[in-house]
mmCIF file with all atom_site columns, C-alpha atoms in Angstrom:
data_model
loop_
_atom_site.group_PDB
_atom_site.id
_atom_site.type_symbol
_atom_site.label_atom_id
_atom_site.label_alt_id
_atom_site.label_comp_id
_atom_site.label_asym_id
_atom_site.label_entity_id
_atom_site.label_seq_id
_atom_site.pdbx_PDB_ins_code
_atom_site.Cartn_x
_atom_site.Cartn_y
_atom_site.Cartn_z
_atom_site.occupancy
_atom_site.B_iso_or_equiv
_atom_site.pdbx_formal_charge
_atom_site.auth_seq_id
_atom_site.auth_comp_id
_atom_site.auth_asym_id
_atom_site.auth_atom_id
_atom_site.pdbx_PDB_model_num
ATOM 1   C CA . MET A 1 1   ? -32.490 -22.793 51.441  1.00 0.00 ? 1   MET A CA 1
ATOM 2   C CA . GLU A 1 2   ? -33.310 -19.141 51.496  1.00 0.00 ? 2   GLU A CA 1
ATOM 3   C CA . TRP A 1 3   ? -34.333 -17.284 48.400  1.00 0.00 ? 3   TRP A CA 1
ATOM 4   C CA . THR A 1 4   ? -31.556 -14.667 48.930  1.00 0.00 ? 4   THR A CA 1
ATOM 5   C CA . THR A 1 5   ? -28.889 -17.360 48.571  1.00 0.00 ? 5   THR A CA 1
ATOM 6   C CA . LEU A 1 6   ? -30.548 -18.625 45.415  1.00 0.00 ? 6   LEU A CA 1
ATOM 7   C CA . ALA A 1 7   ? -30.855 -15.082 44.012  1.00 0.00 ? 7   ALA A CA 1
ATOM 8   C CA . ALA A 1 8   ? -27.230 -14.273 44.853  1.00 0.00 ? 8   ALA A CA 1
ATOM 9   C CA . THR A 1 9   ? -26.048 -17.469 43.154  1.00 0.00 ? 9   THR A CA 1
ATOM 10  C CA . GLY A 1 10  ? -28.131 -16.689 40.031  1.00 0.00 ? 10  GLY A CA 1
ATOM 11  C CA . LEU A 1 11  ? -26.906 -13.106 39.952  1.00 0.00 ? 11  LEU A CA 1
ATOM 12  C CA . GLY A 1 12  ? -23.295 -14.269 40.329  1.00 0.00 ? 12  GLY A CA 1
ATOM 13  C CA . ALA A 1 13  ? -23.717 -16.698 37.448  1.00 0.00 ? 13  ALA A CA 1
ATOM 14  C CA . LEU A 1 14  ? -25.228 -13.971 35.279  1.00 0.00 ? 14  LEU A CA 1
ATOM 15  C CA . VAL A 1 15  ? -22.391 -11.577 36.073  1.00 0.00 ? 15  VAL A CA 1
ATOM 16  C CA . GLY A 1 16  ? -19.821 -14.303 35.340  1.00 0.00 ? 16  GLY A CA 1
ATOM 17  C CA . VAL A 1 17  ? -21.349 -15.253 32.000  1.00 0.00 ? 17  VAL A CA 1
ATOM 18  C CA . GLY A 1 18  ? -21.832 -11.591 31.044  1.00 0.00 ? 18  GLY A CA 1
ATOM 19  C CA . SER A 1 19  ? -18.255 -10.634 31.845  1.00 0.00 ? 19  SER A CA 1
ATOM 20  C CA . THR A 1 20  ? -16.937 -13.644 29.919  1.00 0.00 ? 20  THR A CA 1
ATOM 21  C CA . LEU A 1 21  ? -19.010 -12.691 26.863  1.00 0.00 ? 21  LEU A CA 1
ATOM 22  C CA . LEU A 1 22  ? -17.890 -9.073  27.125  1.00 0.00 ? 22  LEU A CA 1
ATOM 23  C CA . ALA A 1 23  ? -14.222 -10.074 27.418  1.00 0.00 ? 23  ALA A CA 1
ATOM 24  C CA . ASP A 1 24  ? -14.577 -12.380 24.392  1.00 0.00 ? 24  ASP A CA 1
ATOM 25  C CA . ARG A 1 25  ? -16.180 -9.583  22.374  1.00 0.00 ? 25  ARG A CA 1
ATOM 26  C CA . VAL A 1 26  ? -13.404 -7.136  23.288  1.00 0.00 ? 26  VAL A CA 1
ATOM 27  C CA . ARG A 1 27  ? -10.733 -9.715  22.378  1.00 0.00 ? 27  ARG A CA 1
ATOM 28  C CA . TRP A 1 28  ? -12.478 -10.480 19.065  1.00 0.00 ? 28  TRP A CA 1
ATOM 29  C CA . ARG A 1 29  ? -12.615 -6.780  18.135  1.00 0.00 ? 29  ARG A CA 1
ATOM 30  C CA . ARG A 1 30  ? -8.953  -6.284  19.051  1.00 0.00 ? 30  ARG A CA 1
ATOM 31  C CA . ASP A 1 31  ? -7.918  -9.344  17.007  1.00 0.00 ? 31  ASP A CA 1
ATOM 32  C CA . LEU A 1 32  ? -10.017 -8.206  14.045  1.00 0.00 ? 32  LEU A CA 1
ATOM 33  C CA . ALA A 1 33  ? -8.447  -4.739  14.146  1.00 0.00 ? 33  ALA A CA 1
ATOM 34  C CA . GLU A 1 34  ? -4.957  -6.259  14.278  1.00 0.00 ? 34  GLU A CA 1
ATOM 35  C CA . ARG A 1 35  ? -5.684  -8.628  11.373  1.00 0.00 ? 35  ARG A CA 1
ATOM 36  C CA . THR A 1 36  ? -7.042  -5.743  9.319   1.00 0.00 ? 36  THR A CA 1
ATOM 37  C CA . ARG A 1 37  ? -3.974  -3.624  10.110  1.00 0.00 ? 37  ARG A CA 1
ATOM 38  C CA . GLN A 1 38  ? -1.643  -6.495  9.123   1.00 0.00 ? 38  GLN A CA 1
ATOM 39  C CA . GLU A 1 39  ? -3.512  -7.031  5.835   1.00 0.00 ? 39  GLU A CA 1
ATOM 40  C CA . ARG A 1 40  ? -3.263  -3.328  4.988   1.00 0.00 ? 40  ARG A CA 1
ATOM 41  C CA . LYS A 1 41  ? 0.435   -3.347  5.866   1.00 0.00 ? 41  LYS A CA 1
ATOM 42  C CA . GLU A 1 42  ? 1.066   -6.264  3.501   1.00 0.00 ? 42  GLU A CA 1
ATOM 43  C CA . ILE A 1 43  ? -0.869  -4.545  0.720   1.00 0.00 ? 43  ILE A CA 1
ATOM 44  C CA . TYR A 1 44  ? 1.005   -1.260  1.242   1.00 0.00 ? 44  TYR A CA 1
ATOM 45  C CA . VAL A 1 45  ? 4.403   -2.967  1.221   1.00 0.00 ? 45  VAL A CA 1
ATOM 46  C CA . THR A 1 46  ? 3.481   -4.957  -1.889  1.00 0.00 ? 46  THR A CA 1
ATOM 47  C CA . CYS A 1 47  ? 2.213   -1.807  -3.596  1.00 0.00 ? 47  CYS A CA 1
ATOM 48  C CA . LEU A 1 48  ? 5.401   0.168   -3.002  1.00 0.00 ? 48  LEU A CA 1
ATOM 49  C CA . THR A 1 49  ? 7.546   -2.839  -3.879  1.00 0.00 ? 49  THR A CA 1
ATOM 50  C CA . LYS A 1 50  ? 5.722   -3.393  -7.185  1.00 0.00 ? 50  LYS A CA 1
ATOM 51  C CA . TYR A 1 51  ? 5.960   0.301   -8.023  1.00 0.00 ? 51  TYR A CA 1
ATOM 52  C CA . ARG A 1 52  ? 9.707   0.188   -7.372  1.00 0.00 ? 52  ARG A CA 1
ATOM 53  C CA . GLN A 1 53  ? 10.107  -2.985  -9.425  1.00 0.00 ? 53  GLN A CA 1
ATOM 54  C CA . ALA A 1 54  ? 8.166   -1.408  -12.288 1.00 0.00 ? 54  ALA A CA 1
ATOM 55  C CA . TYR A 1 55  ? 10.479  1.590   -12.291 1.00 0.00 ? 55  TYR A CA 1
ATOM 56  C CA . GLU A 1 56  ? 13.632  -0.533  -12.137 1.00 0.00 ? 56  GLU A CA 1
ATOM 57  C CA . ASP A 1 57  ? 12.459  -2.822  -14.960 1.00 0.00 ? 57  ASP A CA 1
ATOM 58  C CA . MET A 1 58  ? 11.324  0.096   -17.139 1.00 0.00 ? 58  MET A CA 1
ATOM 59  C CA . TYR A 1 59  ? 14.616  1.898   -16.601 1.00 0.00 ? 59  TYR A CA 1
ATOM 60  C CA . ALA A 1 60  ? 16.601  -1.227  -17.478 1.00 0.00 ? 60  ALA A CA 1
ATOM 61  C CA . ALA A 1 61  ? 14.483  -1.757  -20.607 1.00 0.00 ? 61  ALA A CA 1
ATOM 62  C CA . ALA A 1 62  ? 15.013  1.863   -21.644 1.00 0.00 ? 62  ALA A CA 1
ATOM 63  C CA . ARG A 1 63  ? 18.779  1.656   -21.142 1.00 0.00 ? 63  ARG A CA 1
ATOM 64  C CA . HIS A 1 64  ? 19.237  -1.743  -22.788 1.00 0.00 ? 64  HIS A CA 1
ATOM 65  C CA . PRO A 1 65  ? 16.199  -2.887  -24.795 1.00 0.00 ? 65  PRO A CA 1
ATOM 66  C CA . PRO A 1 66  ? 16.112  -6.658  -25.395 1.00 0.00 ? 66  PRO A CA 1
ATOM 67  C CA . ALA A 1 67  ? 17.398  -7.781  -28.787 1.00 0.00 ? 67  ALA A CA 1
ATOM 68  C CA . GLY A 1 68  ? 14.717  -7.560  -31.448 1.00 0.00 ? 68  GLY A CA 1
ATOM 69  C CA . ALA A 1 69  ? 12.444  -5.352  -29.342 1.00 0.00 ? 69  ALA A CA 1
ATOM 70  C CA . GLY A 1 70  ? 12.051  -1.628  -29.620 1.00 0.00 ? 70  GLY A CA 1
ATOM 71  C CA . ARG A 1 71  ? 12.646  0.607   -26.638 1.00 0.00 ? 71  ARG A CA 1
ATOM 72  C CA . GLU A 1 72  ? 9.025   1.720   -26.340 1.00 0.00 ? 72  GLU A CA 1
ATOM 73  C CA . ALA A 1 73  ? 7.612   -1.809  -26.531 1.00 0.00 ? 73  ALA A CA 1
ATOM 74  C CA . ALA A 1 74  ? 10.165  -3.119  -24.025 1.00 0.00 ? 74  ALA A CA 1
ATOM 75  C CA . VAL A 1 75  ? 9.446   -0.358  -21.505 1.00 0.00 ? 75  VAL A CA 1
ATOM 76  C CA . ARG A 1 76  ? 5.672   -0.760  -21.816 1.00 0.00 ? 76  ARG A CA 1
ATOM 77  C CA . GLU A 1 77  ? 5.978   -4.530  -21.409 1.00 0.00 ? 77  GLU A CA 1
ATOM 78  C CA . ALA A 1 78  ? 8.137   -4.070  -18.305 1.00 0.00 ? 78  ALA A CA 1
ATOM 79  C CA . PHE A 1 79  ? 5.414   -1.872  -16.819 1.00 0.00 ? 79  PHE A CA 1
ATOM 80  C CA . ARG A 1 80  ? 2.632   -4.343  -17.666 1.00 0.00 ? 80  ARG A CA 1
ATOM 81  C CA . ALA A 1 81  ? 4.608   -7.303  -16.328 1.00 0.00 ? 81  ALA A CA 1
ATOM 82  C CA . SER A 1 82  ? 5.367   -5.571  -13.013 1.00 0.00 ? 82  SER A CA 1
ATOM 83  C CA . GLY A 1 83  ? 1.897   -6.197  -11.612 1.00 0.00 ? 83  GLY A CA 1
ATOM 84  C CA . CYS A 1 84  ? 1.633   -2.684  -10.231 1.00 0.00 ? 84  CYS A CA 1
ATOM 85  C CA . ASP A 1 85  ? -1.840  -2.143  -11.744 1.00 0.00 ? 85  ASP A CA 1
ATOM 86  C CA . GLU A 1 86  ? -3.247  -5.119  -9.855  1.00 0.00 ? 86  GLU A CA 1
ATOM 87  C CA . VAL A 1 87  ? -1.688  -4.221  -6.519  1.00 0.00 ? 87  VAL A CA 1
ATOM 88  C CA . ARG A 1 88  ? -2.754  -0.595  -6.989  1.00 0.00 ? 88  ARG A CA 1
ATOM 89  C CA . GLU A 1 89  ? -6.374  -1.718  -7.219  1.00 0.00 ? 89  GLU A CA 1
ATOM 90  C CA . SER A 1 90  ? -6.017  -3.785  -4.037  1.00 0.00 ? 90  SER A CA 1
ATOM 91  C CA . ALA A 1 91  ? -4.515  -0.829  -2.214  1.00 0.00 ? 91  ALA A CA 1
ATOM 92  C CA . LEU A 1 92  ? -7.214  1.550   -3.412  1.00 0.00 ? 92  LEU A CA 1
ATOM 93  C CA . ILE A 1 93  ? -9.932  -0.810  -2.186  1.00 0.00 ? 93  ILE A CA 1
ATOM 94  C CA . CYS A 1 94  ? -8.396  -1.261  1.274   1.00 0.00 ? 94  CYS A CA 1
ATOM 95  C CA . ALA A 1 95  ? -6.978  2.189   1.965   1.00 0.00 ? 95  ALA A CA 1
ATOM 96  C CA . PRO A 1 96  ? -8.868  5.146   3.418   1.00 0.00 ? 96  PRO A CA 1
ATOM 97  C CA . GLN A 1 97  ? -9.651  7.874   0.862   1.00 0.00 ? 97  GLN A CA 1
ATOM 98  C CA . GLU A 1 98  ? -6.824  10.196  1.942   1.00 0.00 ? 98  GLU A CA 1
ATOM 99  C CA . LEU A 1 99  ? -4.306  7.407   1.508   1.00 0.00 ? 99  LEU A CA 1
ATOM 100 C CA . SER A 1 100 ? -5.863  6.347   -1.800  1.00 0.00 ? 100 SER A CA 1
ATOM 101 C CA . ASP A 1 101 ? -5.177  9.842   -3.099  1.00 0.00 ? 101 ASP A CA 1
ATOM 102 C CA . VAL A 1 102 ? -1.518  9.542   -2.051  1.00 0.00 ? 102 VAL A CA 1
ATOM 103 C CA . ILE A 1 103 ? -1.217  6.091   -3.689  1.00 0.00 ? 103 ILE A CA 1
ATOM 104 C CA . GLU A 1 104 ? -2.716  7.529   -6.874  1.00 0.00 ? 104 GLU A CA 1
ATOM 105 C CA . GLY A 1 105 ? -0.149  10.338  -6.766  1.00 0.00 ? 105 GLY A CA 1
ATOM 106 C CA . VAL A 1 106 ? 2.681   7.816   -6.754  1.00 0.00 ? 106 VAL A CA 1
ATOM 107 C CA . TYR A 1 107 ? 1.040   5.893   -9.596  1.00 0.00 ? 107 TYR A CA 1
ATOM 108 C CA . GLU A 1 108 ? 0.667   9.071   -11.670 1.00 0.00 ? 108 GLU A CA 1
ATOM 109 C CA . THR A 1 109 ? 4.359   9.895   -11.317 1.00 0.00 ? 109 THR A CA 1
ATOM 110 C CA . LEU A 1 110 ? 5.192   6.303   -12.272 1.00 0.00 ? 110 LEU A CA 1
ATOM 111 C CA . ARG A 1 111 ? 3.026   6.616   -15.393 1.00 0.00 ? 111 ARG A CA 1
ATOM 112 C CA . GLU A 1 112 ? 4.841   9.855   -16.262 1.00 0.00 ? 112 GLU A CA 1
ATOM 113 C CA . LEU A 1 113 ? 8.140   7.985   -15.991 1.00 0.00 ? 113 LEU A CA 1
ATOM 114 C CA . LEU A 1 114 ? 6.692   5.218   -18.182 1.00 0.00 ? 114 LEU A CA 1
ATOM 115 C CA . GLU A 1 115 ? 6.012   7.695   -20.966 1.00 0.00 ? 115 GLU A CA 1
ATOM 116 C CA . ILE A 1 116 ? 9.394   9.375   -20.601 1.00 0.00 ? 116 ILE A CA 1
ATOM 117 C CA . LEU A 1 117 ? 11.277  6.073   -20.568 1.00 0.00 ? 117 LEU A CA 1
ATOM 118 C CA . ALA A 1 118 ? 9.237   4.655   -23.465 1.00 0.00 ? 118 ALA A CA 1
ATOM 119 C CA . LEU A 1 119 ? 9.742   7.696   -25.686 1.00 0.00 ? 119 LEU A CA 1
ATOM 120 C CA . GLY A 1 120 ? 13.254  8.571   -24.555 1.00 0.00 ? 120 GLY A CA 1
ATOM 121 C CA . GLU A 1 121 ? 12.413  12.239  -24.030 1.00 0.00 ? 121 GLU A CA 1
ATOM 122 C CA . PRO A 1 122 ? 13.914  13.830  -22.074 1.00 0.00 ? 122 PRO A CA 1
ATOM 123 C CA . PRO A 1 123 ? 17.141  11.801  -22.237 1.00 0.00 ? 123 PRO A CA 1
ATOM 124 C CA . LEU A 1 124 ? 17.916  9.649   -19.195 1.00 0.00 ? 124 LEU A CA 1
ATOM 125 C CA . ASP A 1 125 ? 21.047  11.611  -18.351 1.00 0.00 ? 125 ASP A CA 1
ATOM 126 C CA . SER A 1 126 ? 19.333  15.004  -18.492 1.00 0.00 ? 126 SER A CA 1
ATOM 127 C CA . PRO A 1 127 ? 18.397  17.256  -15.555 1.00 0.00 ? 127 PRO A CA 1
ATOM 128 C CA . ALA A 1 128 ? 14.775  17.190  -16.781 1.00 0.00 ? 128 ALA A CA 1
ATOM 129 C CA . PHE A 1 129 ? 14.656  13.403  -16.353 1.00 0.00 ? 129 PHE A CA 1
ATOM 130 C CA . GLN A 1 130 ? 16.210  13.728  -12.897 1.00 0.00 ? 130 GLN A CA 1
ATOM 131 C CA . GLU A 1 131 ? 13.422  16.159  -11.966 1.00 0.00 ? 131 GLU A CA 1
ATOM 132 C CA . HIS A 1 132 ? 10.818  13.556  -12.899 1.00 0.00 ? 132 HIS A CA 1
ATOM 133 C CA . ARG A 1 133 ? 12.668  10.903  -10.874 1.00 0.00 ? 133 ARG A CA 1
ATOM 134 C CA . LEU A 1 134 ? 12.850  13.275  -7.920  1.00 0.00 ? 134 LEU A CA 1
ATOM 135 C CA . ARG A 1 135 ? 9.111   14.021  -8.155  1.00 0.00 ? 135 ARG A CA 1
ATOM 136 C CA . HIS A 1 136 ? 8.417   10.278  -8.144  1.00 0.00 ? 136 HIS A CA 1
ATOM 137 C CA . GLY A 1 137 ? 10.752  9.768   -5.182  1.00 0.00 ? 137 GLY A CA 1
ATOM 138 C CA . GLN A 1 138 ? 9.006   12.510  -3.226  1.00 0.00 ? 138 GLN A CA 1
ATOM 139 C CA . ALA A 1 139 ? 5.623   10.936  -3.947  1.00 0.00 ? 139 ALA A CA 1
ATOM 140 C CA . VAL A 1 140 ? 6.910   7.587   -2.686  1.00 0.00 ? 140 VAL A CA 1
ATOM 141 C CA . TRP A 1 141 ? 8.222   9.175   0.535   1.00 0.00 ? 141 TRP A CA 1
ATOM 142 C CA . ALA A 1 142 ? 4.876   10.918  1.071   1.00 0.00 ? 142 ALA A CA 1
ATOM 143 C CA . ALA A 1 143 ? 3.091   7.582   0.572   1.00 0.00 ? 143 ALA A CA 1
ATOM 144 C CA . ARG A 1 144 ? 5.369   5.861   3.074   1.00 0.00 ? 144 ARG A CA 1
ATOM 145 C CA . ALA A 1 145 ? 4.655   8.534   5.681   1.00 0.00 ? 145 ALA A CA 1
ATOM 146 C CA . ALA A 1 146 ? 0.892   8.326   5.062   1.00 0.00 ? 146 ALA A CA 1
ATOM 147 C CA . MET A 1 147 ? 0.989   4.523   5.251   1.00 0.00 ? 147 MET A CA 1
ATOM 148 C CA . ARG A 1 148 ? 2.911   4.585   8.532   1.00 0.00 ? 148 ARG A CA 1
ATOM 149 C CA . SER A 1 149 ? 0.372   7.026   9.928   1.00 0.00 ? 149 SER A CA 1
ATOM 150 C CA . ASP A 1 150 ? -2.546  4.871   8.747   1.00 0.00 ? 150 ASP A CA 1
ATOM 151 C CA . LEU A 1 151 ? -0.986  1.819   10.391  1.00 0.00 ? 151 LEU A CA 1
ATOM 152 C CA . GLY A 1 152 ? -0.394  3.701   13.632  1.00 0.00 ? 152 GLY A CA 1
ATOM 153 C CA . LEU A 1 153 ? 3.388   3.472   13.349  1.00 0.00 ? 153 LEU A CA 1
ATOM 154 C CA . ARG A 1 154 ? 5.781   6.194   14.390  1.00 0.00 ? 154 ARG A CA 1
ATOM 155 C CA . ALA A 1 155 ? 7.067   8.306   11.542  1.00 0.00 ? 155 ALA A CA 1
#
């Protein structure tokens, strides 16, 4: 057996093993990126869903407080029970800084609505209240657009 045959066989084996390892590494990175993207997507959806649920529950509590409970206490309890604080923290940990700022903007408008609904000022049927709702809605739409962009989805 000639040494060139032996060298060619060894080199072929090295190239084969190397390309297999490289392909596995590329596949692992791609899978990791996809898992990370899916986790962020779930957190973003949960965040916006909890924010929406908090608003709906606070609004319902402000319109029709449970028997024996005051309006302010009922609205504040609806906010606490929504779980939006917990999911907000998860989102802020996982999101890039620019998106964290957008998520915080939505949260701030939700907290403004909490105070308005708890205190009843301005009244729920007033244009001033509608302005606050609109500001919150705009913040939510901005967050959705930023989240889609972060996830690499078309706007």
